Tab-separated table of C-alpha atoms and ligand atoms in Angstrom:
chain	number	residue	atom	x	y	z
A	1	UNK	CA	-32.452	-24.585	33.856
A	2	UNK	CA	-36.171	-23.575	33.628
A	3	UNK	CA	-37.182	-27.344	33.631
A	4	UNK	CA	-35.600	-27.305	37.395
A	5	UNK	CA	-37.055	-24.015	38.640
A	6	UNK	CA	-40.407	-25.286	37.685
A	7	UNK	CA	-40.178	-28.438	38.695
A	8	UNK	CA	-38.291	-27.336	42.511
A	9	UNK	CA	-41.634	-24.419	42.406
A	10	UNK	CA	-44.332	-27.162	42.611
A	11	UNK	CA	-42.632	-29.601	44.428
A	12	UNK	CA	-43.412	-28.422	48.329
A	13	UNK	CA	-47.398	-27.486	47.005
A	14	UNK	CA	-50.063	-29.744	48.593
A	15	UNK	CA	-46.647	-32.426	49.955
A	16	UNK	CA	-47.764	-34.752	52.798
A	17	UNK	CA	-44.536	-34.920	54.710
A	18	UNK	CA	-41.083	-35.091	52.848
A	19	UNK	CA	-41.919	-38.727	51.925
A	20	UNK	CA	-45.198	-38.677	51.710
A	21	UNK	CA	-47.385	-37.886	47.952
A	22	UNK	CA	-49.435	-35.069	47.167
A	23	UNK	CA	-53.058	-33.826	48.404
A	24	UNK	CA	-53.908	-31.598	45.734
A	25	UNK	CA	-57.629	-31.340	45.785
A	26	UNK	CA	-59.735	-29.283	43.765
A	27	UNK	CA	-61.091	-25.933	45.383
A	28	UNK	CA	-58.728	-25.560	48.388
A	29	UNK	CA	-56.741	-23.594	49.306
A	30	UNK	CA	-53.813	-25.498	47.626
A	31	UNK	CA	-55.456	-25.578	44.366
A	32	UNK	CA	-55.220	-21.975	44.869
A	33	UNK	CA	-51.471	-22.140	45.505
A	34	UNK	CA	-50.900	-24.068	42.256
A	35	UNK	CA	-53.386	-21.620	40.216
A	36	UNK	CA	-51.526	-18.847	41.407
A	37	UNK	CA	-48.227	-20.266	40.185
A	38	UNK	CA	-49.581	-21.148	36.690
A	39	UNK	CA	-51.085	-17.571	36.361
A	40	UNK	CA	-47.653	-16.271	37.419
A	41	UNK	CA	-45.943	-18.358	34.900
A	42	UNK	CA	-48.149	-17.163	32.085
A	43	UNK	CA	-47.750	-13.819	33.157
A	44	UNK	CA	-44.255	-13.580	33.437
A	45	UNK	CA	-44.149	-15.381	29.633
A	46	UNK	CA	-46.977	-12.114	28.772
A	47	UNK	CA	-49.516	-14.807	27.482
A	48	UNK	CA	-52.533	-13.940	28.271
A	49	UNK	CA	-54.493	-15.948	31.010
A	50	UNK	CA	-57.934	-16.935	30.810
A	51	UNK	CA	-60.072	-18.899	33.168
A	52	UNK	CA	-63.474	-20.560	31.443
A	53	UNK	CA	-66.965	-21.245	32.917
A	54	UNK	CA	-65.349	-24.351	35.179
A	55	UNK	CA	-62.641	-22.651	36.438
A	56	UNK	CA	-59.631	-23.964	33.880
A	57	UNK	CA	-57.034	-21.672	33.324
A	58	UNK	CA	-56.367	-21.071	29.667
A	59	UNK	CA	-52.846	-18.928	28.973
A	60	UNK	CA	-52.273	-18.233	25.625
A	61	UNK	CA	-49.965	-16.688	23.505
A	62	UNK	CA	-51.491	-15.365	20.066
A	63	UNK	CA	-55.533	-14.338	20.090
A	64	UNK	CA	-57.368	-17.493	19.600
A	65	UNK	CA	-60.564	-15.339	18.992
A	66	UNK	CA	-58.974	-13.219	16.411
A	67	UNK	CA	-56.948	-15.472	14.771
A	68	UNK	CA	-57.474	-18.990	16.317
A	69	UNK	CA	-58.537	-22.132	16.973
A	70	UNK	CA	-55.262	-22.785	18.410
A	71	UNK	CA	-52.954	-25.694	19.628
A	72	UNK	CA	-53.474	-26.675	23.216
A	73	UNK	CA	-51.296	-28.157	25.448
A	74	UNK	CA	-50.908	-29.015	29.138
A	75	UNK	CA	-52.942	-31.158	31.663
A	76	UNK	CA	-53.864	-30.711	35.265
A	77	UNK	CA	-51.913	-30.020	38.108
A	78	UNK	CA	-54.498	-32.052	40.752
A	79	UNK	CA	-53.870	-35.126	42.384
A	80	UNK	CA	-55.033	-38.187	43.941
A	81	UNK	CA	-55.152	-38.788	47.427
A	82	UNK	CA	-51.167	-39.578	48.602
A	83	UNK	CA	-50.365	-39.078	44.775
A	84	UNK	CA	-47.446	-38.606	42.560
A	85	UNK	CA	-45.586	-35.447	41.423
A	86	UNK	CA	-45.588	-36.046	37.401
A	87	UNK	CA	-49.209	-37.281	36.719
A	88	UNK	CA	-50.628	-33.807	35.568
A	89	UNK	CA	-48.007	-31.280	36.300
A	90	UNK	CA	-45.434	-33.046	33.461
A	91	UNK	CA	-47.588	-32.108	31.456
A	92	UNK	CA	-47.983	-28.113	31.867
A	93	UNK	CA	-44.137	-27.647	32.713
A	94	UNK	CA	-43.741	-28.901	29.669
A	95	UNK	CA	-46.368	-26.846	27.492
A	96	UNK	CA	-44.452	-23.791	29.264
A	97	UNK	CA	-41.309	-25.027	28.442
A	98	UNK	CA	-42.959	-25.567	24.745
A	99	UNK	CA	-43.196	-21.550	24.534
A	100	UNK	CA	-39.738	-20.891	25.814
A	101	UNK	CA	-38.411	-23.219	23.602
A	102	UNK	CA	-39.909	-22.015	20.521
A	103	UNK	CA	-39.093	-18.274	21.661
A	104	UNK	CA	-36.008	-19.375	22.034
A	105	UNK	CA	-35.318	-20.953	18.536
A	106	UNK	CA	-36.373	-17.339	17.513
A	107	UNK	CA	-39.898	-19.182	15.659
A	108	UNK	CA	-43.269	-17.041	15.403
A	109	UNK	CA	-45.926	-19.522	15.420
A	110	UNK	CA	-48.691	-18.888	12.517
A	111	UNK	CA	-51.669	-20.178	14.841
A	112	UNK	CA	-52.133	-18.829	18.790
A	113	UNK	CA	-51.023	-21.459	20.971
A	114	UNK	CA	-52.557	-22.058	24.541
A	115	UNK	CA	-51.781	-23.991	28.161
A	116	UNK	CA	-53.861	-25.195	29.829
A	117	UNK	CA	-54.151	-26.176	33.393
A	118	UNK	CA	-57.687	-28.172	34.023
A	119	UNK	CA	-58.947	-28.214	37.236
A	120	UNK	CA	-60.158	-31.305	39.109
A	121	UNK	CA	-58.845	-33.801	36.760
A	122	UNK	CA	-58.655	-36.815	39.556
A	123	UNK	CA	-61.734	-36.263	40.879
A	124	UNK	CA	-60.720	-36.518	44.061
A	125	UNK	CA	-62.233	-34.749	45.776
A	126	UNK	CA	-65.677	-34.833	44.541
A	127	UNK	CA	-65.975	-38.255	42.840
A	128	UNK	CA	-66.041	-37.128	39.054
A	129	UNK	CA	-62.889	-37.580	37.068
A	130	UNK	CA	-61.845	-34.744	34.672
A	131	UNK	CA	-64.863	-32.853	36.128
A	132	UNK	CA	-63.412	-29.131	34.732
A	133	UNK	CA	-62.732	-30.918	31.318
A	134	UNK	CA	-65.923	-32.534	31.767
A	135	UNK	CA	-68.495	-29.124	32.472
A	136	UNK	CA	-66.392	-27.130	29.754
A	137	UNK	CA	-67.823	-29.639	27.520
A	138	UNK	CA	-71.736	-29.685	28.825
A	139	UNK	CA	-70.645	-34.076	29.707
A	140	UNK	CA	-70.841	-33.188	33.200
A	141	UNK	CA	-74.074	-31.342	33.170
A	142	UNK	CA	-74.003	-27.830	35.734
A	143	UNK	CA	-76.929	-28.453	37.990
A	144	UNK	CA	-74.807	-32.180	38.579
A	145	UNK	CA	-71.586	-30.762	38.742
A	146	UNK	CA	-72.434	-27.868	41.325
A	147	UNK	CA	-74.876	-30.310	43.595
A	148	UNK	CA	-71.891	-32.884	44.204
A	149	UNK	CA	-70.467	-33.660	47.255
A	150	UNK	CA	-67.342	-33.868	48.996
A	151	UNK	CA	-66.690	-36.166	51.730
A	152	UNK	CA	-67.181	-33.527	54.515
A	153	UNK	CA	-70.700	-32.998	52.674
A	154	UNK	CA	-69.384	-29.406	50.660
A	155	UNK	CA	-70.867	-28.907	47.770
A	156	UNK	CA	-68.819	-28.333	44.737
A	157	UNK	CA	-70.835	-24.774	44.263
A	158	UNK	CA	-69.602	-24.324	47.711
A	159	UNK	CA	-66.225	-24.841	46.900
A	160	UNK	CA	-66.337	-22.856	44.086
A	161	UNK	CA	-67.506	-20.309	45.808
A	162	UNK	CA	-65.252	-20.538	49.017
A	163	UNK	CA	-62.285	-20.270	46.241
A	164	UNK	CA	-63.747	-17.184	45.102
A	165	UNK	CA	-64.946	-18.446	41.836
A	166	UNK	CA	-68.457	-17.331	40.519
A	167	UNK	CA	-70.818	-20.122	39.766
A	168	UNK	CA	-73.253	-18.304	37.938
A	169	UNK	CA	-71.558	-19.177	34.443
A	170	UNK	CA	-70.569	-22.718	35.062
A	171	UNK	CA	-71.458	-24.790	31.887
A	172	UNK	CA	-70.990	-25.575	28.476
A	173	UNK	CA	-68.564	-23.509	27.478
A	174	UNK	CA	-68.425	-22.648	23.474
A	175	UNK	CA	-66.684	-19.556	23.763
A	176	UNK	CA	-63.713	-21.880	25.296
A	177	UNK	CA	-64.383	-25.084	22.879
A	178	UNK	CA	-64.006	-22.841	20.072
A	179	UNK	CA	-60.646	-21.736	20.568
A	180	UNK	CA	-59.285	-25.532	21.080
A	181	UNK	CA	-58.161	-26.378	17.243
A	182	UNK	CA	-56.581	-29.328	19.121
A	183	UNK	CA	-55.300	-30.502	22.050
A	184	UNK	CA	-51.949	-32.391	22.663
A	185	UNK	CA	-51.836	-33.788	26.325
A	186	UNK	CA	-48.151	-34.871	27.054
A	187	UNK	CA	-48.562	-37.319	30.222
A	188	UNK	CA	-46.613	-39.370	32.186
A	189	UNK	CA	-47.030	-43.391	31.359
A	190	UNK	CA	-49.085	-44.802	34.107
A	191	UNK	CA	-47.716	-48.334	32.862
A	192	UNK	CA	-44.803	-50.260	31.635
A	193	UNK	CA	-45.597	-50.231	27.983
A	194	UNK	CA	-42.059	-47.956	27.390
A	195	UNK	CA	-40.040	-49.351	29.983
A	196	UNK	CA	-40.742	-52.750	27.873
A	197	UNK	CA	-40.159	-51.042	24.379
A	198	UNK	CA	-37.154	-48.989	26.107
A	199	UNK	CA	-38.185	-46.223	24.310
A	200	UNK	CA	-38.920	-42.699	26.128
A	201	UNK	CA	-41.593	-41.044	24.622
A	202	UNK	CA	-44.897	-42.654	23.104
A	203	UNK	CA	-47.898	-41.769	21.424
A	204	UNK	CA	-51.053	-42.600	22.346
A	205	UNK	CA	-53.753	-44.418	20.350
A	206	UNK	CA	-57.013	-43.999	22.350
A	207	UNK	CA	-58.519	-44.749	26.303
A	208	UNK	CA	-59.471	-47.654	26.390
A	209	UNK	CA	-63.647	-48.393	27.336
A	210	UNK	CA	-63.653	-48.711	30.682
A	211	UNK	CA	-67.092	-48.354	33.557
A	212	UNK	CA	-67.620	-48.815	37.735
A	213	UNK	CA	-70.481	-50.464	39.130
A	214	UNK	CA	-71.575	-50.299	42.565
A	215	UNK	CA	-72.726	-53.687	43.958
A	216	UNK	CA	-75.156	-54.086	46.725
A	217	UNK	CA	-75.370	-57.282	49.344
A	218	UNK	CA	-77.830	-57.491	51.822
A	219	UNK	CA	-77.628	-59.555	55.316
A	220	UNK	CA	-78.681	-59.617	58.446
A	221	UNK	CA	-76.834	-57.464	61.310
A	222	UNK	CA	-76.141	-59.788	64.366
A	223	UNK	CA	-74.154	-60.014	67.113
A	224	UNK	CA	-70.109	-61.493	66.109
A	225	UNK	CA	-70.169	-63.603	69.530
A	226	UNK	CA	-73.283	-65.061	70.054
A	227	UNK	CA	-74.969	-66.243	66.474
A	228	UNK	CA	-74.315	-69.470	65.284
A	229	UNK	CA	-72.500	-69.726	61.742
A	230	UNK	CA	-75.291	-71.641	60.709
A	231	UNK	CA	-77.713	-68.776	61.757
A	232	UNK	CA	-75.855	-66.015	60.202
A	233	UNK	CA	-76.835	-63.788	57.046
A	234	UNK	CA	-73.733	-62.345	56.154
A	235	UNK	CA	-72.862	-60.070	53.214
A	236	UNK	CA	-69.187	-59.937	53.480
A	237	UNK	CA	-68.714	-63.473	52.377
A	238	UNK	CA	-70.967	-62.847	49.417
A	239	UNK	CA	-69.220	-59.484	48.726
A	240	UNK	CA	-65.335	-61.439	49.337
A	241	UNK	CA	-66.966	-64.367	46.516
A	242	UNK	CA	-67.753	-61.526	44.259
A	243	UNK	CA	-64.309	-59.834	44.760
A	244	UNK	CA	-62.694	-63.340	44.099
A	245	UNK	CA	-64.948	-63.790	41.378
A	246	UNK	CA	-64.059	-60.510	39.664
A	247	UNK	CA	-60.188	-60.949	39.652
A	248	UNK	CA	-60.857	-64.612	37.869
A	249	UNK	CA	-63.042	-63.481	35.112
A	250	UNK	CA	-60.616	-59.904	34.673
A	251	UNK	CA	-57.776	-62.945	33.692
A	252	UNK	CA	-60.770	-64.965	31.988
A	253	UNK	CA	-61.101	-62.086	29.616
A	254	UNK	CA	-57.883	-60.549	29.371
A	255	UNK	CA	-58.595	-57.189	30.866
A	256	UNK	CA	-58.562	-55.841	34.193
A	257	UNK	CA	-60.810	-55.233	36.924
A	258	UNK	CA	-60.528	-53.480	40.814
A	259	UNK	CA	-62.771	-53.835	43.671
A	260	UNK	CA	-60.937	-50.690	45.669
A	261	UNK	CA	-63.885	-49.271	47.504
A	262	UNK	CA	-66.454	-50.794	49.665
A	263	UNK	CA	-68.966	-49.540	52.361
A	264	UNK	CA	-69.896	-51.806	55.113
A	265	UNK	CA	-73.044	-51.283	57.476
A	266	UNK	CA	-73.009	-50.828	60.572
A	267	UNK	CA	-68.894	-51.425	60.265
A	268	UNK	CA	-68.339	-52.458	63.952
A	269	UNK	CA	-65.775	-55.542	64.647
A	270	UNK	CA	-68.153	-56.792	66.873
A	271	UNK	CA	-71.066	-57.115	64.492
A	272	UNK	CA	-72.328	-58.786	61.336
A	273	UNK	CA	-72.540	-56.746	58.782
A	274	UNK	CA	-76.529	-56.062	58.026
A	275	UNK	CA	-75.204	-54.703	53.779
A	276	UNK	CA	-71.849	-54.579	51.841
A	277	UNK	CA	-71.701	-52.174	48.817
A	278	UNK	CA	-68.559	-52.780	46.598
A	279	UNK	CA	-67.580	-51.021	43.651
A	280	UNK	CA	-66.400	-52.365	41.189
A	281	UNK	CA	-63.790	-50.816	38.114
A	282	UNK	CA	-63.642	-52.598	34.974
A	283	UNK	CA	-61.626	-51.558	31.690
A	284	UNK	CA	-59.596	-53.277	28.517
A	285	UNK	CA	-58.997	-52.706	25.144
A	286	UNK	CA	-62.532	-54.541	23.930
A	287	UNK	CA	-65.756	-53.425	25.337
A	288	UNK	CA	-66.821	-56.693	24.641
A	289	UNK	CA	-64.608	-58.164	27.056
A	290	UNK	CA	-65.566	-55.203	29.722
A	291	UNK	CA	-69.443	-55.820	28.973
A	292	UNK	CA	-68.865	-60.546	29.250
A	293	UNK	CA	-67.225	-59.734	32.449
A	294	UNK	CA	-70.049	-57.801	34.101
A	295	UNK	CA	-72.553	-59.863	32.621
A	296	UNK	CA	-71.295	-62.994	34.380
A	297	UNK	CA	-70.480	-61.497	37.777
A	298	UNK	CA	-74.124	-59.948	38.143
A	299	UNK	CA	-75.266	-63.599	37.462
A	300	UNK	CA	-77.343	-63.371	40.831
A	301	UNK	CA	-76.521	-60.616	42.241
A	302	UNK	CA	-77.752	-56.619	42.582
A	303	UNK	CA	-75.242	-55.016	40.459
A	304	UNK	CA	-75.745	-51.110	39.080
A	305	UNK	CA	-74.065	-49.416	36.839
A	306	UNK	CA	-72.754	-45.888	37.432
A	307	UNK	CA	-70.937	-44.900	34.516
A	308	UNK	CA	-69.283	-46.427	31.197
A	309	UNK	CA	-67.441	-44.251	29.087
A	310	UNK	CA	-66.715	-46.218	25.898
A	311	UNK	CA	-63.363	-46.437	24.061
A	312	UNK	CA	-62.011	-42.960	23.321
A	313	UNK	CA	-59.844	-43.045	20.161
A	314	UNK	CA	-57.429	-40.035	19.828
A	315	UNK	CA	-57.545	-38.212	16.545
A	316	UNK	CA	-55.630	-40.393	13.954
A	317	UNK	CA	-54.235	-37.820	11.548
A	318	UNK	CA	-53.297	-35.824	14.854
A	319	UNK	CA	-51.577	-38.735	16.158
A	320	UNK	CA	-49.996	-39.975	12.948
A	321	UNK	CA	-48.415	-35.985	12.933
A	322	UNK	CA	-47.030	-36.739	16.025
A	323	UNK	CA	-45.764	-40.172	15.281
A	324	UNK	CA	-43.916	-38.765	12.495
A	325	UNK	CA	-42.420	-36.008	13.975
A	326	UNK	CA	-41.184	-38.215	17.218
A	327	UNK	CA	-39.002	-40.776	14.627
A	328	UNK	CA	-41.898	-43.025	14.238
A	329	UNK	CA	-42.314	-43.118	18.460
A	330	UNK	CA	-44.431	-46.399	19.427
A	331	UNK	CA	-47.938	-46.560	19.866
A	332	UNK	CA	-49.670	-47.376	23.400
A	333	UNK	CA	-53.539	-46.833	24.439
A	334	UNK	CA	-54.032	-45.194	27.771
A	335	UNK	CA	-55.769	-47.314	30.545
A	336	UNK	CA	-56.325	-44.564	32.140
A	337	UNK	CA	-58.901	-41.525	31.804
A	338	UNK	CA	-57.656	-38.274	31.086
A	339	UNK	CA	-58.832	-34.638	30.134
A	340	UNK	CA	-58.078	-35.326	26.225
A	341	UNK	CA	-60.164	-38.601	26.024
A	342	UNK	CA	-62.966	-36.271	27.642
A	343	UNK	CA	-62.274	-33.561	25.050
A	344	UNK	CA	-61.871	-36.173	22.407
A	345	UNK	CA	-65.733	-37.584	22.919
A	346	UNK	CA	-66.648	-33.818	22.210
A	347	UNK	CA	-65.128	-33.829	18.771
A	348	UNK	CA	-61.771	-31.650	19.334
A	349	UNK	CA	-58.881	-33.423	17.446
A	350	UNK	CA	-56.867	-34.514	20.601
A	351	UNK	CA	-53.591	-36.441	20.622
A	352	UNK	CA	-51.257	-37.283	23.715
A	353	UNK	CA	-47.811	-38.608	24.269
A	354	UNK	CA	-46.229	-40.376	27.211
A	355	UNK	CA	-43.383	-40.280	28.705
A	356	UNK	CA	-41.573	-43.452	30.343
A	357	UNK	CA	-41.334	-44.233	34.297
A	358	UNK	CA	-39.355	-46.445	35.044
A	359	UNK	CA	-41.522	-47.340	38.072
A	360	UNK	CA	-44.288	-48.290	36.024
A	361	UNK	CA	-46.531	-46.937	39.301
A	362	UNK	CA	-48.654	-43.860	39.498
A	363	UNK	CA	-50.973	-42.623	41.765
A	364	UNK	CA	-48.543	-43.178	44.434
A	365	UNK	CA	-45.547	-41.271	45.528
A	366	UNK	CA	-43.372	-44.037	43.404
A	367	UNK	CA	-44.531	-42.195	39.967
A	368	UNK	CA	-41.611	-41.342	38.812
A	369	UNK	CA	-39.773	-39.993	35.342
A	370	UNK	CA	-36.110	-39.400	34.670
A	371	UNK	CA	-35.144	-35.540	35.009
A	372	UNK	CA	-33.568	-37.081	31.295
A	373	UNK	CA	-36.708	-38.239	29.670
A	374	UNK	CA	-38.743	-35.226	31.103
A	375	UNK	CA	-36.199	-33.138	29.085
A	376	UNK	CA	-36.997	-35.589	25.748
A	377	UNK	CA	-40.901	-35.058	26.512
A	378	UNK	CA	-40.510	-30.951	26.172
A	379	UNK	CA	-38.343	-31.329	23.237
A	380	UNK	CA	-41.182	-34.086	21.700
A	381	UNK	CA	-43.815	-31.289	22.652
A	382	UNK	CA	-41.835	-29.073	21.075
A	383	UNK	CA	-41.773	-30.523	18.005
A	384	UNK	CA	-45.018	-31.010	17.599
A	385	UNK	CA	-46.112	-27.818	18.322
A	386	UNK	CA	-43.669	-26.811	16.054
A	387	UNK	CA	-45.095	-28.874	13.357
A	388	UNK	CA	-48.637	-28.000	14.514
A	389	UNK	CA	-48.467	-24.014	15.012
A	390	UNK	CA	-44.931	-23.149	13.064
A	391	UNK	CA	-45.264	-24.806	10.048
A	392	UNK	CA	-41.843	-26.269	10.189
A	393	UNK	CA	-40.262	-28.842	11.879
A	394	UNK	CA	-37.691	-27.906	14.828
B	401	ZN	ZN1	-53.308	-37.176	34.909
């Protein structure tokens, strides 16, 4: 089956060990491995590829320009560091398993229909989530995007380049926006919403508002043998309070809240620290909540905020299409970011579904989805599309 030929074709790209997750990173050279397969794939289905002014490859089937906008699907095919197989790749097997399908079924669609594979969706490698859905859209602003860093100090316009890509035209990219008539992102669930509702296949609702903030705590460096705990400045205990703190207030207000990343100076075991800087994730369904809980924990303390991205409703009529299409499939919000929450703040009609796993995990090599309900998520993208670009329901 196609489904397994896909899915056995990605699995050894960017694999850390037969065990181990996935190092897909944007701009290396196993990017290149999985843009090469997704170019292949369109190629051998004759749609016709096209990569925008960030580097995501479009392949479409139908002219968009000629007789578009069309319906998108698809998602990325990056990872996270040590990540799963499904998050991202689910979701453009399954938008080319959408044009086989219909193909099959012997259906002409009425409107063009595209998949798309967005590069640099985890931002893992640079720091920006959804960074190729992001400078499509003019959010992530060029002279930003290209001046970014990876942790070996390359810039992203030296990645780009490196890659072969020209940087010249990275940017805003109308040409691109105006082919999207909308975007449907199928995804795998990054929760336990359906394992709870026993249901495979969801729709989503919106992303919930969610920001990081970088705290900063000053001390004293000193030596870990000879000062006195009386005489000590130390930032780590105030950082460890504010960690502490965090995790009470996240139950407090009924939302969530990480402390994942921290930088310590100078980092010896033998030393004092002389500054902590924590970051700190925050997210829930009400801003409100997000905004009380960073209110109270910068109560004394330096705290900066580096981004908030508010909530991110999908498209409602979109989503109610879906809904109805799916035998009224079950609601969730996303507390995650994704690619059509960043294409949703730019005004394109976006809706996505989810598909169960049963681990509840992602971002880890325990993602997981039933080879079953991946089959149910291509023939839910399938109907949709049908109902979207046919006219008819499959
Ligand atoms: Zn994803």
């Amino acid at each position: 089956m196609t489904f397994d030929r896909l899915w056995d074709d990605l699995a050894p790209v960017g694999r850390e060990g037969s065990a181990g997750g996935y190092c897909r990173y944007a701009w290396t050279p196993t990017d290149a491995t999985l843009r090469e397969w997704f170019a292949g794939e369109a190629a051998a289905r004759g749609l016709d590829l096209v990569t925008d002014r960030a580097g995501n490859q479009w392949a479409w089937w139908g002219d968009p320009d000629a007789s578009g906008p069309g319906v998108v699907v698809g998602s990325h095919l990056d990872s996270v560091p040590d990540g799963g197989a499904f998050d991202g790749p689910l979701g453009v097997v399954s938008g080319l398993l959408t044009i086989d399908a219909l193909r099959a079924a012997g259906l002409t669609p009425s409107r063009p229909i595209g998949v798309v594979n967005f590069g640099d969706e985890e931002g893992a490698r640079f720091g920006i989530a959804c960074a190729g859905s992001r400078m499509v859209t003019g959010s992530l602003p060029r002279d930003r995007a290209l001046r970014l860093r990876d942790g070996d100090g390359t810039s992203m316009a030296e990645a780009m380049s490196a890659a072969g890509y020209n940087t010249a035209h990275v940017g805003r990219d109308e040409e691109t926006l105006r082919r999207i008539g909308c975007f449907v992102e199928l995804h795998v669930e990054q929760g336990r919403g359906l394992i709870d509702l026993g249901r495979p296949v969801s729709v989503g609702t919106g992303i919930w508002p969610h920001g990081r903030w970088r705290m900063e705590f000053a001390g004293q460096a000193n030596h870990a043998g000879t000062t006195r705990l009386e005489d000590r400045h130390d930032p780590m205990l105030d950082y460890a309070a504010a960690v502490l703190q965090a995790r009470e207030l996240a139950g407090k207000y009924g939302i969530v809240a990480t402390c994942g990343k921290v930088a310590v100076e100078p980092n010896g075991i033998n030393a004092i620290p002389s500054r902590v800087r924590g970051w700190l994730d925050a997210r829930g369904a009400d801003a409100g909540a997000v905004r009380a809980l960073v209110a109270e924990l910068s109560d004394g303390r330096d705290v900066h905020e580096e981004s908030w991205t508010p909530a991110t409703p999908f498209d409602t009529a979109l989503s109610d299409r879906c809904a109805a299409v799916l035998d009224d499939a079950p609601r969730l919000a996303s507390g995650a970011g994704h690619d059509a929450g960043v294409l949703a703040q730019a005004g394109v009609a976006t809706a996505m579904l989810f598909v169960r796993n049963p681990t509840g995990i992602s971002h880890s090599p325990a993602e997981f989805a039933e080879r079953d309900d991946c089959l149910r998520g291509v023939k839910a993208l399938t109907a949709v599309v049908t109902d979207l670009a046919v006219g008819q329901t499959a």
